[in-house]
CSV table of C-alpha atoms and ligand atoms in Angstrom, one decimal:
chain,number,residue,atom,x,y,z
A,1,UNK,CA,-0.7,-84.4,63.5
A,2,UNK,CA,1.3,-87.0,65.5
A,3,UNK,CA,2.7,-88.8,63.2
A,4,UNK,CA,4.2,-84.8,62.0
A,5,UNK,CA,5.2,-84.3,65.3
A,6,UNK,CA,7.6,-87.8,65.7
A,7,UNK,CA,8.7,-87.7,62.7
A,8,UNK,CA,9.7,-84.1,63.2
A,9,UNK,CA,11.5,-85.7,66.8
A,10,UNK,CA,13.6,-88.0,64.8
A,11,UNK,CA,14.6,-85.8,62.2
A,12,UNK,CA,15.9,-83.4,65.3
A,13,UNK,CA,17.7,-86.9,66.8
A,14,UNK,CA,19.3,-88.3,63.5
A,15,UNK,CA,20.9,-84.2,62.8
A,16,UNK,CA,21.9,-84.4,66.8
A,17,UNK,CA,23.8,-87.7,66.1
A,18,UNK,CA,25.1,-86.6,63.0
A,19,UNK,CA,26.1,-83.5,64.4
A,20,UNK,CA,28.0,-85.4,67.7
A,21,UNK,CA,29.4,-87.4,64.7
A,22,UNK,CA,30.5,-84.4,63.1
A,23,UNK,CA,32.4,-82.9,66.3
A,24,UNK,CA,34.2,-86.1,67.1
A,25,UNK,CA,35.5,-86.0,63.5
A,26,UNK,CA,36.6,-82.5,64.0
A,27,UNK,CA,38.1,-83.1,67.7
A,28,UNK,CA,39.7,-86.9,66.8
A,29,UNK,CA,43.7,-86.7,66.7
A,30,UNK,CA,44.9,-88.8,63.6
A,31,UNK,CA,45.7,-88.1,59.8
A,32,UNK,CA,45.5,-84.6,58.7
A,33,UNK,CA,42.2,-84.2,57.1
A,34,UNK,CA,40.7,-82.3,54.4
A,35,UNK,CA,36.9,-80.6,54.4
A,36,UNK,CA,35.6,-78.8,51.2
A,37,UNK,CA,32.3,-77.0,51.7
A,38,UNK,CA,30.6,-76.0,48.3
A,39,UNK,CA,28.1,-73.4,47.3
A,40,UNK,CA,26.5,-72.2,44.1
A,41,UNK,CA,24.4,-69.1,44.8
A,42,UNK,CA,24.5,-67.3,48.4
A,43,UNK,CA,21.6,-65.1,48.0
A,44,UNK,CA,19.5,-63.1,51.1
A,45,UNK,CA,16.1,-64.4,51.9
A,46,UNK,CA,13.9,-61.2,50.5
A,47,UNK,CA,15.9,-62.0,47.2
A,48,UNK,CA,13.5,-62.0,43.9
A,49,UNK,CA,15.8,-64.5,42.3
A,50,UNK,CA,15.1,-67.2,44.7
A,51,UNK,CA,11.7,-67.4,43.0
A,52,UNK,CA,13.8,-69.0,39.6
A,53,UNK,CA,16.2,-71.0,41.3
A,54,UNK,CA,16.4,-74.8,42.6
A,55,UNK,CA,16.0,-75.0,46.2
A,56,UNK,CA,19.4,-76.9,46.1
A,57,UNK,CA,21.7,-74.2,45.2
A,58,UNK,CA,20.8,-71.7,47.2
A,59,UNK,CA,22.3,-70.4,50.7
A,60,UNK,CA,22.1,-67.6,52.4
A,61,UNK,CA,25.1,-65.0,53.1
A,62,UNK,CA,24.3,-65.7,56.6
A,63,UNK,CA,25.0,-69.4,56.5
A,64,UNK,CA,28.1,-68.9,54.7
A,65,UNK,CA,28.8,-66.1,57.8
A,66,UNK,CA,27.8,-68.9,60.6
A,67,UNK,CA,29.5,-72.0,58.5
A,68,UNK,CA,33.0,-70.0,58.8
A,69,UNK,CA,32.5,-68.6,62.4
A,70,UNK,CA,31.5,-72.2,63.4
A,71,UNK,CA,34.5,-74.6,62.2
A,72,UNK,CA,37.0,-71.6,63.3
A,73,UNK,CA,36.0,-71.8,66.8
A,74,UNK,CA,36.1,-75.5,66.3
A,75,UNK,CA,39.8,-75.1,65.5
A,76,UNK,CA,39.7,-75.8,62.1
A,77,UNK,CA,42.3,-73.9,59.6
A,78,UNK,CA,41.1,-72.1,56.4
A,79,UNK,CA,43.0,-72.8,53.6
A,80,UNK,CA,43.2,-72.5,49.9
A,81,UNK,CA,43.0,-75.4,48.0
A,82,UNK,CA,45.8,-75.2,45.5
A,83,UNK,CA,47.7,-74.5,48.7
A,84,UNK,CA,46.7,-77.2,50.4
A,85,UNK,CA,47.2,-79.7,47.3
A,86,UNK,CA,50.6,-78.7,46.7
A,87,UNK,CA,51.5,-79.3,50.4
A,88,UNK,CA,50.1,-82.5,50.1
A,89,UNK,CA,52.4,-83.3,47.0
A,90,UNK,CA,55.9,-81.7,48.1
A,91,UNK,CA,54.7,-84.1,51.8
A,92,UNK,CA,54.9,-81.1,53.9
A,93,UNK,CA,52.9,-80.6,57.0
A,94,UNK,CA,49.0,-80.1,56.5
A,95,UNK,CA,46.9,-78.7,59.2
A,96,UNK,CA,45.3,-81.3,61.3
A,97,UNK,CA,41.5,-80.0,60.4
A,98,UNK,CA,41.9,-78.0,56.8
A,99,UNK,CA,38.4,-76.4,55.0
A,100,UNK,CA,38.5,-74.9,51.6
A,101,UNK,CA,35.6,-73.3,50.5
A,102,UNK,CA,34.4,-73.7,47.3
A,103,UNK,CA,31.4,-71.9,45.1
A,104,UNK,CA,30.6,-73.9,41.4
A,105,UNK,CA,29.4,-71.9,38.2
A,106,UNK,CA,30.3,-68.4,38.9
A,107,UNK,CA,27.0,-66.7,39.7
A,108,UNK,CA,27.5,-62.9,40.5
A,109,UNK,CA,26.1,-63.2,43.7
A,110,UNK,CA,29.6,-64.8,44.6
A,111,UNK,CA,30.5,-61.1,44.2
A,112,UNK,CA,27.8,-59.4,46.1
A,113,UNK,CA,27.0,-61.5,48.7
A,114,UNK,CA,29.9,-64.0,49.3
A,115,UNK,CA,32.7,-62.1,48.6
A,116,UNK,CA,32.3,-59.4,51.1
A,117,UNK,CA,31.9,-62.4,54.1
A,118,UNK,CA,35.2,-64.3,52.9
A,119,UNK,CA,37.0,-60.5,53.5
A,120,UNK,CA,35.5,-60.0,57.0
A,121,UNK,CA,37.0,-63.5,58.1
A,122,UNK,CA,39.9,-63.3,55.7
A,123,UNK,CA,39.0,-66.5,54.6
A,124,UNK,CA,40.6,-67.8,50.7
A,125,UNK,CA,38.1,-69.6,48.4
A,126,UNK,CA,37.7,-71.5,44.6
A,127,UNK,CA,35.2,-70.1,41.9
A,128,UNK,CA,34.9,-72.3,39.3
A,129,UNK,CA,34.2,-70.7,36.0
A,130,UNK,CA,32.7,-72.0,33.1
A,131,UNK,CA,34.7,-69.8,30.6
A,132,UNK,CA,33.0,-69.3,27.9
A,133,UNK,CA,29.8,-68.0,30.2
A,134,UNK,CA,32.1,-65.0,31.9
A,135,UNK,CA,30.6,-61.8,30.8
A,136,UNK,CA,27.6,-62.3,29.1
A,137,UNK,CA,24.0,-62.4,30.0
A,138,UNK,CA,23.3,-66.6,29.7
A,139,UNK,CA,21.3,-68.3,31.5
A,140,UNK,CA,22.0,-72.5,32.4
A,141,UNK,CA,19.3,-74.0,31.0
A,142,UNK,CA,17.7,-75.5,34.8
A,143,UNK,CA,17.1,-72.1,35.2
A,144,UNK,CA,15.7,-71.2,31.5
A,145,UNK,CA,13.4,-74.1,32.7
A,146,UNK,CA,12.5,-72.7,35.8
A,147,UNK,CA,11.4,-69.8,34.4
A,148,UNK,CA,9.4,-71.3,31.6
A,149,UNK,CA,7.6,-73.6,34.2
A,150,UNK,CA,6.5,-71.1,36.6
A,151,UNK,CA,6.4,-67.2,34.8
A,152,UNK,CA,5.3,-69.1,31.2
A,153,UNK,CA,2.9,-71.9,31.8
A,154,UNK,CA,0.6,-70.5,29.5
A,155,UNK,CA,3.1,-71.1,26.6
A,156,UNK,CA,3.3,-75.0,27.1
A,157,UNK,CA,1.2,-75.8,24.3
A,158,UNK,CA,3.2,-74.1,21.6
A,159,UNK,CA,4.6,-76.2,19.2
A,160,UNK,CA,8.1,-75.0,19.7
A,161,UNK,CA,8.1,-76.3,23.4
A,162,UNK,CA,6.8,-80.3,22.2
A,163,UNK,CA,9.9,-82.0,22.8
A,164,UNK,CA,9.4,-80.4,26.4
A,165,UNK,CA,6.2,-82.1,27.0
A,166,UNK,CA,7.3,-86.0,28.0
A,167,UNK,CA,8.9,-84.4,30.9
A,168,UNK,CA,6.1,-82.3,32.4
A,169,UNK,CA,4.3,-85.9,33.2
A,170,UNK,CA,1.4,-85.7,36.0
A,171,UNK,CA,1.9,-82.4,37.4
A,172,UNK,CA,-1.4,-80.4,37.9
A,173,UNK,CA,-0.7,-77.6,35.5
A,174,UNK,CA,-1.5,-80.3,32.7
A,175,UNK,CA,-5.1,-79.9,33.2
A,176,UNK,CA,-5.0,-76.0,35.1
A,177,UNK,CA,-2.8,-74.0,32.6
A,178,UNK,CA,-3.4,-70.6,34.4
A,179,UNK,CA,-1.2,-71.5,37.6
A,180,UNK,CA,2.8,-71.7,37.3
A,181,UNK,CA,4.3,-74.9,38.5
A,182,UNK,CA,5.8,-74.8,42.1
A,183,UNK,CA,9.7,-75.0,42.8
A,184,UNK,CA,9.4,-78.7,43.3
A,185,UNK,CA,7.5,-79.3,40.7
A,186,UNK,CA,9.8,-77.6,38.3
A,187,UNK,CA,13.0,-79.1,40.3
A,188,UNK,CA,12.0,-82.5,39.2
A,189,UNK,CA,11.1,-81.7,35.6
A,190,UNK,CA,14.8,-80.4,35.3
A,191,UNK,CA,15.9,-83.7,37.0
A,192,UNK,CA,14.0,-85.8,34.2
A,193,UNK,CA,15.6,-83.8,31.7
A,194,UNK,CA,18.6,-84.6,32.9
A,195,UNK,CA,19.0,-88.0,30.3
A,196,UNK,CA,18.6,-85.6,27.4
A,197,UNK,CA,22.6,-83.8,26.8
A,198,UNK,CA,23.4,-80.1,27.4
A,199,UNK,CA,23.7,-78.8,23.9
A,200,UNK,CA,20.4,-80.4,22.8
A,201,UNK,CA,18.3,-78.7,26.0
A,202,UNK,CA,19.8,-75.6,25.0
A,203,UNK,CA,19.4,-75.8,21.4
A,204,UNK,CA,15.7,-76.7,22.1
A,205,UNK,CA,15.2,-73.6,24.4
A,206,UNK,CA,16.7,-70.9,22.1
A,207,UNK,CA,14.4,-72.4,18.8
A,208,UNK,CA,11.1,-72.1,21.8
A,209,UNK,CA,12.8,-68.1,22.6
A,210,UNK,CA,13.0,-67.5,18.5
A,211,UNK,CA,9.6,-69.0,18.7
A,212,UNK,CA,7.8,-67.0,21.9
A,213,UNK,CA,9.6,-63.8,22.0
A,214,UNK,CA,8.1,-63.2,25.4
A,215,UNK,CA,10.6,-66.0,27.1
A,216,UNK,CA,13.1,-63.7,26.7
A,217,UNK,CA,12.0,-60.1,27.9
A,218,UNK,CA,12.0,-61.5,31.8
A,219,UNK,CA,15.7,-62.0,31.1
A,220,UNK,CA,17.0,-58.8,29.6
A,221,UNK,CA,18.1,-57.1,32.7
A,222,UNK,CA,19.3,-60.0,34.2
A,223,UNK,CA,23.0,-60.7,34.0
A,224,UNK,CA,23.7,-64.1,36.4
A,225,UNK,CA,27.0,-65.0,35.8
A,226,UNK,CA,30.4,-62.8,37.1
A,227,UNK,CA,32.0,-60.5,35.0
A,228,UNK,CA,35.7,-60.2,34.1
A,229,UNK,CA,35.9,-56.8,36.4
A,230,UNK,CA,34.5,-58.6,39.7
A,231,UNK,CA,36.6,-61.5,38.7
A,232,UNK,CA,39.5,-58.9,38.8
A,233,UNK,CA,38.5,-57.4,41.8
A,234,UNK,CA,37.8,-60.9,43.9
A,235,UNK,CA,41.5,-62.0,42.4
A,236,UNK,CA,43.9,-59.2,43.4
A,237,UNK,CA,42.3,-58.9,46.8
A,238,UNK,CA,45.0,-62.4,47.5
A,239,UNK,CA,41.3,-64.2,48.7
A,240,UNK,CA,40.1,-65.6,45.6
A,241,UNK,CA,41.4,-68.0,43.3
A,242,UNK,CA,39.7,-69.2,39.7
A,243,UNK,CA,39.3,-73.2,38.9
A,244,UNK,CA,38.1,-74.3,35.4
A,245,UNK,CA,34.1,-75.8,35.2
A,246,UNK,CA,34.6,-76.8,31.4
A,247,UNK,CA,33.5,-74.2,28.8
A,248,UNK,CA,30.0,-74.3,28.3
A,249,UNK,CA,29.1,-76.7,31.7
A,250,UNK,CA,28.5,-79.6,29.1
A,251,UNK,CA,28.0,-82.5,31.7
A,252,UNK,CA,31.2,-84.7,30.5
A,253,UNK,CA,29.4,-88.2,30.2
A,254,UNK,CA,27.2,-86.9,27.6
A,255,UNK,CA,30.0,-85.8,25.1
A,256,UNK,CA,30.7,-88.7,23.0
A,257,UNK,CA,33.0,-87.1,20.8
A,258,UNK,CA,36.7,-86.8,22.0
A,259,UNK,CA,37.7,-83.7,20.5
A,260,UNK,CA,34.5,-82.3,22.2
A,261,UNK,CA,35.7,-83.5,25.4
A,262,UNK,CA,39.4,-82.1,24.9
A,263,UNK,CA,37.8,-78.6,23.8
A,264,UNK,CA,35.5,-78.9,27.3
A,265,UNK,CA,38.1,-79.4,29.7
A,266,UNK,CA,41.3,-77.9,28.4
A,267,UNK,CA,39.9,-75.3,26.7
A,268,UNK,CA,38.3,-73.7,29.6
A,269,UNK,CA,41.6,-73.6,31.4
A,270,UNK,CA,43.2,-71.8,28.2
A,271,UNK,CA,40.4,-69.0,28.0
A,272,UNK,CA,40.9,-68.7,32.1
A,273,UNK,CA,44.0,-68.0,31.4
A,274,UNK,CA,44.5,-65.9,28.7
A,275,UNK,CA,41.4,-63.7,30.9
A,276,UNK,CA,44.4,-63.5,32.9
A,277,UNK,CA,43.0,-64.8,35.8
A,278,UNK,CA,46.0,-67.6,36.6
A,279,UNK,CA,47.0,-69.8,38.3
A,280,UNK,CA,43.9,-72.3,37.1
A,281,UNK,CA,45.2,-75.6,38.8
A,282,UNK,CA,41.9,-77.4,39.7
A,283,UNK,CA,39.4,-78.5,37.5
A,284,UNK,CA,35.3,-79.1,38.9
A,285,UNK,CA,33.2,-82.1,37.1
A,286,UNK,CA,29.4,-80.4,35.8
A,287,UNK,CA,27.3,-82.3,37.8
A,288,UNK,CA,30.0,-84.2,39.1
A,289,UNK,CA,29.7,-86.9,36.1
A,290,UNK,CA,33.0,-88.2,35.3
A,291,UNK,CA,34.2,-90.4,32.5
A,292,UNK,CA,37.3,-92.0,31.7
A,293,UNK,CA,38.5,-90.4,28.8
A,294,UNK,CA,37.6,-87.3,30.4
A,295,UNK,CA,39.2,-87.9,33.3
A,296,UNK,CA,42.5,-88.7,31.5
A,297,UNK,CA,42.6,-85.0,30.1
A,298,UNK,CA,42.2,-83.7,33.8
A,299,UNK,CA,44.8,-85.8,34.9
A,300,UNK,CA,47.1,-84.0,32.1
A,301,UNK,CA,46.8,-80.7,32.2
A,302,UNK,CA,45.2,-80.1,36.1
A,303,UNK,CA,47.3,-81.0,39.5
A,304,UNK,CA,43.3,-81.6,40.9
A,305,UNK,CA,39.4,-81.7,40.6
A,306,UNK,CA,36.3,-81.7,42.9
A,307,UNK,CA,33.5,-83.9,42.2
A,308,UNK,CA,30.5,-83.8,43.8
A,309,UNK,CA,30.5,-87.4,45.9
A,310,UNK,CA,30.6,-85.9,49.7
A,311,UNK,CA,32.5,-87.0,52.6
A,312,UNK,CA,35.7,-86.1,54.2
A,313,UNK,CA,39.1,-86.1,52.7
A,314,UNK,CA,41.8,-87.9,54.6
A,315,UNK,CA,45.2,-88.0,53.8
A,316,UNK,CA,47.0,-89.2,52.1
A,317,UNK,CA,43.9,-88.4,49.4
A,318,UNK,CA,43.8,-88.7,45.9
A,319,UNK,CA,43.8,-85.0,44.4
A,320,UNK,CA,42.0,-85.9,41.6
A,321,UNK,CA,38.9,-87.2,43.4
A,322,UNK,CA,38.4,-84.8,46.3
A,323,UNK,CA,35.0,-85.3,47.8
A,324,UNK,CA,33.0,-81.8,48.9
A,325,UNK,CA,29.9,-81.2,51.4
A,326,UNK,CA,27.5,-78.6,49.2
A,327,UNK,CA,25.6,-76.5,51.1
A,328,UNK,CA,21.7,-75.1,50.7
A,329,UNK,CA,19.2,-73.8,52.8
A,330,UNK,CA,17.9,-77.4,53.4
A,331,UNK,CA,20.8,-78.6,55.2
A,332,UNK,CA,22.9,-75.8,56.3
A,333,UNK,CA,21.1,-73.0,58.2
A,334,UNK,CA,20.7,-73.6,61.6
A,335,UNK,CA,24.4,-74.9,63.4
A,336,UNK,CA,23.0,-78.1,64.0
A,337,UNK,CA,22.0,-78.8,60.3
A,338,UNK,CA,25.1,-77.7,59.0
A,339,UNK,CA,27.5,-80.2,61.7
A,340,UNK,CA,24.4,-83.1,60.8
A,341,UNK,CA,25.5,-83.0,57.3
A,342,UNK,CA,29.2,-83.0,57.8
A,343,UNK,CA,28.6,-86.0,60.5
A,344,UNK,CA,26.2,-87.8,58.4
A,345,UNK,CA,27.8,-91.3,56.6
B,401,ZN,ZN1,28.2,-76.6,37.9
């Protein structure tokens, strides 16, 4: 109970240091810097789809609402970030304090419950898309995953879900297969999955739907992802602009094969494009894992890219390596949690 209660004290010290560390970044006079808050899903609390979702990419509309009110009080200038990259390159004059806001995958709730807060405060943003997951009904596999672990438990055993089972190590649902795994529980088993590639999780998860018809009937009404209308809509309102998140979100350090790679990264600007949702400028690393080769093609045919190493960008900064805060529940509901993560080193 005491030991709760102080470490509960210096938890509320470090986020008040952090957050005096934020606001003397945001008051100090000096180089024009650059802050680039990301978000995947914004989703309300009474929300059923939290209950399938990592804990780490969800925020609240509300946050989004109070992370906007916050800095613009603070005096900071909202900008887009194509806009602010080419003032950077033609050497113009930036804003002191510039934030672009930034949302990764292109979940619909961008539509529904983000979209509508970047109008009230007039406020541009990036979606990146992964192109060839507009329209359609797919599901990333963390949150295939999700649902197997905690709506399908009962399934484990099935043969079609073996190469699953080194990855489920020591949770309690090994010897109790009646109760669903928790959200943490289920976060880390998507983390350990992590050293298998993209293609092979998802192959393995559409041969265990084939399998178990029941993994798929929770999903039939579901549609995550945006479709080309709401992309439509978000882009002629002047507010939105599109950035390219490969085709399939294939994390680039797992795709050996060159012409894979090429395919990834500028063919996802091509379908963009011919979707008609130009100009596609900046490119957004899956998982932020960069590789050379891959880094070359973005280089070539992109005038940026976002990676998922956080901090703050100060100019002059390298557009191909811009540094982002993302934002979740966890650190970014409360004004003071949301300053202690942009103070914190
Ligand atoms: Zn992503």
């Amino acid at each position: 109970m005491i030991v709760q209660m102080v470490k509960q004290i210096l938890k509320q010290a470090r986020n008040s240091l952090f957050a005096a560390v934020a606001l003397l970044k945001i008051k100090a006079k000096g180089s024009p810097s650059l802050l680039v808050l990301t978000y995947h899903r914004i989703l309300p609390y009474q929300s059923p789809l939290r209950q399938t979702e990592q804990p780490g990419m969800i925020a609240t509309p509300e946050a989004l609402d109070m992370h906007i009110s916050l800095l613009k009080r603070l005096g900071a200038e909202f900008v887009s970030l194509d806009t602010w990259l080419n003032t950077q390159r033609q050497d113009k004059t930036l804003p002191r304090l510039a934030v672009a806001v930034t949302f990764d995958d292109g979940w619909q709730d961008n539509y529904e419950h983000a979209f509508p807060v970047l109008k009230k405060h007039n406020v541009p943003a990036t979606i990146f898309l992964v192109s060839r997951r507009i329209n359609t009904a797919w599901q990333f596999w963390p949150e295939q995953v999700l649902d197997l672990l905690i709506n399908h438990t009962r399934h484990l055993d099935h043969e079609a879900l073996q190469w699953l089972r080194p990855y489920l190590a020591n949770h309690p649902q090994n010897t109790n297969q009646s109760s669903g795994y928790t959200i943490l529980q289920a976060d880390s088993v998507i983390n350990r999955l992590k050293t298998l590639d993209d293609h092979t999780i998802e192959t393995n998860l559409e041969q265990a739907r084939d399998a178990i018809p029941e993994l798929s009937q929770a999903n039939l009404n579901a549609r995550p992802l945006l479709n080309k209308q709401e992309l439509e809509t978000m882009l002629s309102s002047g507010l939105v602009t599109f950035g390219a998140h490969t085709r399939h979100h294939y994390r680039l350090n797992h795709l050996a094969n060159p012409a894979d790679l090429e395919t990834e990264i500028v063919g996802s600007r091509t379908d963009l494009e011919e979707l008609g949702l130009k100009p596609v400028n900046i490119f957004c690393y899956p998982n932020g894992d960069i590789t050379g080769k891959g880094e070359q093609l973005v280089q070539g045919h992109f005038t940026g890219a976002c990676t998922t190493r956080s901090g703050w960008n100060k100019t002059p900064s390298d557009p191909f390596g811009l540094r982002r805060f993302n934002f979740h529940d966890g650190n970014g509901n409360t004004p003071l949690s949301f300053l202690a993560t942009l103070g914190r080193p």
